[in-house]
């Protein structure tokens, strides 16, 4: 079966975002036409669902690299401080045994249950994450997604204008997260405290969105409380039911989401009774046009 001859079918799964893509075998190399069609659909629909893709880590990484450079994870308890290109979301240890709920890896992964966007604590947030289902529980363990683009579009023009230009401090971990602040080293906490604009623009189509989530902690020029209240209000706006899609996983689903304009969160399942194992690759973002424009001209050698 060759990908070049397959017609790609893109079917909407939700009124404001998310499409299912069929007619492509992601275990095989993509033709440039198919790659382009997937990229265009991604920019339009923000989240793409591919079913029945029997990927392993190699083929998942190859498909992911069609869209850019893979991020290396940060070292933390959930990767045994040995970060690579694959993040494993699971309640199992390497031998397939259930991890106790107070295990550091489980505590670490619980943070995924807050609405967030991947790597917003890095100087350049992630472009896309690709999550592939290897083992899924029979009930629970959905991943919820929210369109921060549809949320922005729902605001009156005057409110959009008032938000434009605001700058947000994102951190890998909140300064007040108690004992858990040990989850990251002082070096990481310093390096992974960054500033991003509150309103982002997709360079491919000019569509704007809010860029918020659990790593967004403060707004520059506002008091802590004022900034917190605005970030909470905007996260609540983005995660209203009409902007949310909940993905019910089947084994061998691959979901590819746009971290620039969507939020996501893990949902609970019975972690004592059931197993769940998902492998994630993450494609690094590129520098926004607005920053590129400020870079000095390269100096001739
Ligand atoms: C992630 C993530 C949610 C889930 O992989 O980045 O947040 O449902 N996962 O496992
Ligand atoms: Mn995530």
XYZ file of C-alpha atoms and ligand atoms in Angstrom, residues 112 116 118 257 264 280, ligand 2:
7
model
C -1.532 16.746 33.256
C -2.334 23.181 29.852
C 2.826 21.517 26.270
C -2.741 18.670 18.550
C -5.629 19.858 26.819
C 4.044 11.136 23.116
Mn 0.329 17.702 27.944
